[in-house]
Tab-separated table of N, CA and C in Angstrom:
chain	number	residue	atom	x	y	z
A	213	MET	N	16.507	96.278	-15.984
A	213	MET	CA	15.869	95.216	-15.600
A	213	MET	C	16.647	93.965	-15.751
A	214	GLU	N	16.887	93.081	-14.800
A	214	GLU	CA	17.564	91.661	-14.722
A	214	GLU	C	16.767	90.620	-15.228
A	215	ARG	N	17.159	89.661	-16.039
A	215	ARG	CA	16.396	88.380	-16.364
A	215	ARG	C	16.710	87.527	-15.548
A	216	ASN	N	15.675	86.714	-15.362
A	216	ASN	CA	15.805	85.327	-14.620
A	216	ASN	C	16.515	84.242	-15.118
A	217	LEU	N	17.280	83.635	-14.316
A	217	LEU	CA	18.051	82.258	-14.953
A	217	LEU	C	17.191	81.402	-15.442
A	218	ARG	N	17.578	80.919	-16.712
A	218	ARG	CA	16.971	79.982	-17.367
A	218	ARG	C	17.128	78.693	-16.772
A	219	LYS	N	16.126	77.609	-16.725
A	219	LYS	CA	16.348	76.260	-16.452
A	219	LYS	C	17.284	75.358	-17.505
A	220	GLU	N	17.942	74.492	-17.213
A	220	GLU	CA	18.794	73.953	-18.073
A	220	GLU	C	18.609	72.298	-17.622
A	221	ARG	N	18.452	71.424	-18.489
A	221	ARG	CA	18.139	69.961	-18.266
A	221	ARG	C	19.148	69.073	-19.235
A	222	VAL	N	19.449	67.823	-18.939
A	222	VAL	CA	20.352	67.123	-19.663
A	222	VAL	C	19.417	65.795	-20.117
A	223	GLY	N	19.481	65.268	-20.878
A	223	GLY	CA	18.426	64.285	-21.299
A	223	GLY	C	18.893	63.501	-22.739
A	224	VAL	N	18.267	62.664	-22.998
A	224	VAL	CA	18.712	61.561	-24.253
A	224	VAL	C	17.432	61.811	-25.262
A	225	VAL	N	17.957	61.873	-26.403
A	225	VAL	CA	17.052	62.219	-27.708
A	225	VAL	C	16.745	60.916	-28.061
A	226	THR	N	15.039	60.898	-28.147
A	226	THR	CA	14.051	59.711	-28.235
A	226	THR	C	13.615	59.881	-29.615
A	227	SER	N	13.361	61.085	-30.197
A	227	SER	CA	12.748	61.085	-31.672
A	227	SER	C	13.514	62.356	-32.274
A	228	ASN	N	13.775	62.191	-33.642
A	228	ASN	CA	14.042	63.321	-34.448
A	228	ASN	C	13.486	63.439	-35.818
A	229	LYS	N	12.348	62.849	-35.690
A	229	LYS	CA	11.618	62.768	-37.225
A	229	LYS	C	11.246	63.989	-37.415
A	230	MET	N	11.008	64.932	-36.769
A	230	MET	CA	10.695	66.407	-37.087
A	230	MET	C	11.779	67.225	-37.824
A	231	ASP	N	11.088	68.208	-38.206
A	231	ASP	CA	12.057	69.175	-39.046
A	231	ASP	C	12.467	70.215	-38.087
A	232	LYS	N	13.490	70.247	-37.593
A	232	LYS	CA	14.173	71.464	-36.589
A	232	LYS	C	13.689	71.015	-35.306
A	233	SER	N	13.144	69.661	-35.060
A	233	SER	CA	12.760	69.501	-33.505
A	233	SER	C	13.075	68.272	-32.848
A	234	ILE	N	13.349	67.961	-31.860
A	234	ILE	CA	13.480	66.673	-31.339
A	234	ILE	C	12.862	66.555	-30.060
A	235	VAL	N	12.743	65.352	-29.682
A	235	VAL	CA	11.901	64.840	-28.577
A	235	VAL	C	13.276	64.449	-27.439
A	236	ILE	N	13.394	64.879	-26.154
A	236	ILE	CA	14.044	64.567	-25.176
A	236	ILE	C	13.417	63.899	-24.089
A	237	THR	N	14.138	62.754	-23.666
A	237	THR	CA	13.490	62.171	-22.417
A	237	THR	C	14.565	62.622	-21.296
A	238	VAL	N	13.872	63.196	-20.456
A	238	VAL	CA	14.913	63.660	-18.918
A	238	VAL	C	14.219	62.616	-17.860
A	239	VAL	N	15.437	62.082	-17.274
A	239	VAL	CA	15.050	61.196	-16.151
A	239	VAL	C	15.731	61.625	-15.004
A	240	ARG	N	14.801	61.719	-13.960
A	240	ARG	CA	15.274	62.201	-12.581
A	240	ARG	C	14.947	61.024	-11.458
A	241	ARG	N	15.577	61.239	-10.540
A	241	ARG	CA	15.268	60.117	-9.517
A	241	ARG	C	14.828	60.804	-8.116
A	242	GLU	N	13.646	60.391	-7.876
A	242	GLU	CA	12.840	61.011	-6.792
A	242	GLU	C	12.463	60.371	-5.615
A	243	LYS	N	12.725	60.473	-4.416
A	243	LYS	CA	12.224	59.779	-3.261
A	243	LYS	C	11.036	59.386	-3.234
A	244	HIS	N	10.297	58.229	-2.854
A	244	HIS	CA	9.055	58.100	-2.870
A	244	HIS	C	8.697	58.626	-1.495
A	245	PRO	N	7.274	59.188	-1.489
A	245	PRO	CA	6.780	59.980	-0.135
A	245	PRO	C	6.473	58.976	1.114
A	246	ILE	N	6.173	57.752	0.789
A	246	ILE	CA	5.974	56.818	1.899
A	246	ILE	C	7.065	56.010	2.171
A	247	TYR	N	7.546	55.207	1.320
A	247	TYR	CA	8.326	54.279	1.256
A	247	TYR	C	9.840	54.469	1.404
A	248	GLY	N	10.211	55.557	0.890
A	248	GLY	CA	11.668	56.267	1.032
A	248	GLY	C	12.501	55.520	-0.313
A	249	LYS	N	12.127	54.777	-1.039
A	249	LYS	CA	12.879	54.402	-2.181
A	249	LYS	C	12.972	55.248	-3.148
A	250	PHE	N	14.082	55.448	-3.653
A	250	PHE	CA	14.253	56.434	-5.218
A	250	PHE	C	13.591	55.730	-6.192
A	251	VAL	N	12.749	56.436	-6.814
A	251	VAL	CA	12.176	55.795	-8.259
A	251	VAL	C	12.184	56.801	-9.240
A	252	LYS	N	12.449	56.328	-10.528
A	252	LYS	CA	12.966	56.847	-11.590
A	252	LYS	C	11.724	57.524	-12.184
A	253	LYS	N	11.639	58.940	-12.476
A	253	LYS	CA	10.339	59.370	-13.338
A	253	LYS	C	10.982	60.258	-14.615
A	254	LYS	N	10.275	59.911	-15.602
A	254	LYS	CA	10.479	60.422	-17.027
A	254	LYS	C	9.630	61.568	-17.225
A	255	THR	N	10.555	62.726	-17.997
A	255	THR	CA	9.638	63.651	-18.411
A	255	THR	C	10.123	63.848	-19.888
A	256	LYS	N	9.073	63.892	-21.075
A	256	LYS	CA	9.521	63.960	-22.269
A	256	LYS	C	9.098	65.743	-22.718
A	257	LEU	N	10.296	66.218	-23.071
A	257	LEU	CA	10.113	67.730	-23.570
A	257	LEU	C	10.497	67.747	-25.288
A	258	MET	N	9.824	68.595	-25.723
A	258	MET	CA	10.175	68.871	-27.100
A	258	MET	C	11.501	70.210	-27.463
A	259	ALA	N	12.262	69.700	-27.924
A	259	ALA	CA	13.441	71.148	-27.913
A	259	ALA	C	13.494	71.376	-29.760
A	260	HIS	N	13.987	72.813	-29.656
A	260	HIS	CA	14.137	73.223	-31.158
A	260	HIS	C	15.710	72.891	-31.413
A	261	ASP	N	15.947	72.115	-32.538
A	261	ASP	CA	17.358	71.894	-32.897
A	261	ASP	C	17.570	72.427	-34.355
A	262	GLU	N	18.378	73.774	-34.198
A	262	GLU	CA	18.261	74.601	-35.769
A	262	GLU	C	18.895	73.688	-36.688
A	263	GLN	N	19.894	72.982	-36.068
A	263	GLN	CA	20.826	72.307	-37.400
A	263	GLN	C	20.418	71.156	-37.833
A	264	ASN	N	19.345	70.622	-37.170
A	264	ASN	CA	18.874	69.355	-37.334
A	264	ASN	C	20.366	68.081	-37.242
A	265	SER	N	21.048	68.683	-36.150
A	265	SER	CA	22.074	67.759	-35.817
A	265	SER	C	22.097	66.731	-34.859
A	266	CYS	N	20.996	66.391	-34.115
A	266	CYS	CA	20.901	65.544	-32.990
A	266	CYS	C	20.382	64.190	-33.694
A	267	ASN	N	20.901	63.246	-33.222
A	267	ASN	CA	20.266	61.800	-33.686
A	267	ASN	C	19.940	60.994	-32.198
A	268	ILE	N	18.979	60.205	-32.743
A	268	ILE	CA	18.678	59.438	-31.391
A	268	ILE	C	19.458	58.737	-30.670
A	269	GLY	N	19.512	58.913	-29.449
A	269	GLY	CA	20.336	58.297	-28.452
A	269	GLY	C	21.428	59.215	-27.921
A	270	ASP	N	21.559	60.430	-28.786
A	270	ASP	CA	22.483	61.547	-28.284
A	270	ASP	C	22.137	61.805	-26.910
A	271	THR	N	23.246	62.379	-26.036
A	271	THR	CA	22.853	63.046	-24.666
A	271	THR	C	22.968	64.471	-25.210
A	272	VAL	N	22.052	65.411	-24.610
A	272	VAL	CA	22.216	66.708	-25.246
A	272	VAL	C	21.821	67.607	-23.867
A	273	LYS	N	22.168	68.671	-24.009
A	273	LYS	CA	21.819	69.823	-22.817
A	273	LYS	C	20.874	70.748	-23.595
A	274	ILE	N	19.700	71.098	-22.739
A	274	ILE	CA	18.720	71.907	-23.197
A	274	ILE	C	18.615	73.001	-22.560
A	275	MET	N	18.137	74.177	-22.935
A	275	MET	CA	17.736	75.577	-22.129
A	275	MET	C	16.549	75.755	-22.378
A	276	GLU	N	15.658	76.227	-21.230
A	276	GLU	CA	14.411	77.078	-21.546
A	276	GLU	C	14.492	78.185	-22.429
A	277	THR	N	13.231	78.299	-23.154
A	277	THR	CA	13.401	79.583	-24.165
A	277	THR	C	11.948	79.797	-24.287
A	278	ARG	N	11.655	81.094	-25.029
A	278	ARG	CA	10.299	81.555	-25.140
A	278	ARG	C	9.485	80.507	-26.119
A	279	PRO	N	8.249	80.281	-25.805
A	279	PRO	CA	7.402	79.472	-26.631
A	279	PRO	C	7.841	79.457	-28.166
A	280	LEU	N	8.190	78.325	-28.725
A	280	LEU	CA	8.532	78.451	-30.200
A	280	LEU	C	7.482	77.734	-30.887
A	281	SER	N	6.602	76.853	-30.233
A	281	SER	CA	5.338	76.450	-31.073
A	281	SER	C	4.376	76.046	-29.651
A	282	ARG	N	3.284	75.353	-30.367
A	282	ARG	CA	2.454	74.982	-29.037
A	282	ARG	C	2.939	74.046	-27.834
A	283	ASN	N	3.933	73.499	-28.287
A	283	ASN	CA	4.488	72.491	-27.158
A	283	ASN	C	5.778	72.475	-27.319
A	284	LYS	N	6.599	73.439	-27.773
A	284	LYS	CA	7.995	73.541	-27.754
A	284	LYS	C	8.687	74.789	-27.072
A	285	CYS	N	9.190	74.814	-25.705
A	285	CYS	CA	9.594	75.978	-25.279
A	285	CYS	C	11.076	75.551	-24.903
A	286	TRP	N	12.040	74.702	-25.428
A	286	TRP	CA	13.122	74.712	-24.948
A	286	TRP	C	14.011	74.427	-26.097
A	287	ARG	N	15.563	74.721	-26.323
A	287	ARG	CA	16.429	74.802	-27.515
A	287	ARG	C	17.570	73.817	-26.879
A	288	VAL	N	18.110	73.340	-27.972
A	288	VAL	CA	19.487	72.843	-27.615
A	288	VAL	C	20.536	73.611	-27.500
A	289	VAL	N	21.134	73.415	-26.594
A	289	VAL	CA	22.379	74.184	-26.110
A	289	VAL	C	23.749	73.593	-26.600
A	290	GLU	N	24.058	72.416	-26.161
A	290	GLU	CA	25.097	71.583	-26.991
A	290	GLU	C	24.639	70.016	-26.866
A	291	ILE	N	25.527	69.612	-27.826
A	291	ILE	CA	25.571	67.765	-27.858
A	291	ILE	C	26.586	67.408	-26.757
A	292	LEU	N	26.500	66.812	-25.683
A	292	LEU	CA	27.279	66.548	-25.085
A	292	LEU	C	27.810	64.843	-25.433
A	293	GLU	N	27.228	64.253	-26.014
A	293	GLU	CA	27.665	62.827	-26.167
A	293	GLU	C	26.957	62.096	-27.418
A	294	ARG	N	27.488	61.810	-28.374
A	294	ARG	CA	26.944	61.240	-29.591
A	294	ARG	C	26.735	59.709	-29.339
A	295	ALA	N	25.697	59.155	-29.726
A	295	ALA	CA	25.285	57.829	-29.574
A	295	ALA	C	26.107	56.802	-30.292
A	296	LYS	N	26.278	55.851	-29.642
A	296	LYS	CA	27.575	55.133	-30.501
A	296	LYS	C	26.857	54.165	-31.290
């Protein structure tokens, strides 16, 4: 049986106050249905960070996974860029 491809997102860490968890803001650009202008939309996702290695401002890649808690179903794949 073949498993479906998991979703991957790239976002910026906005909170790392929890143990082994981080909050990521994913920004996407969507075209407005009437006016045609591109509008920025934000989504906040909670992700599992096993080593507690992410800091606020880091750009990370996350991947969808099974539910790990009530509102955490993503995990950190890699840290693409450290905060300056």
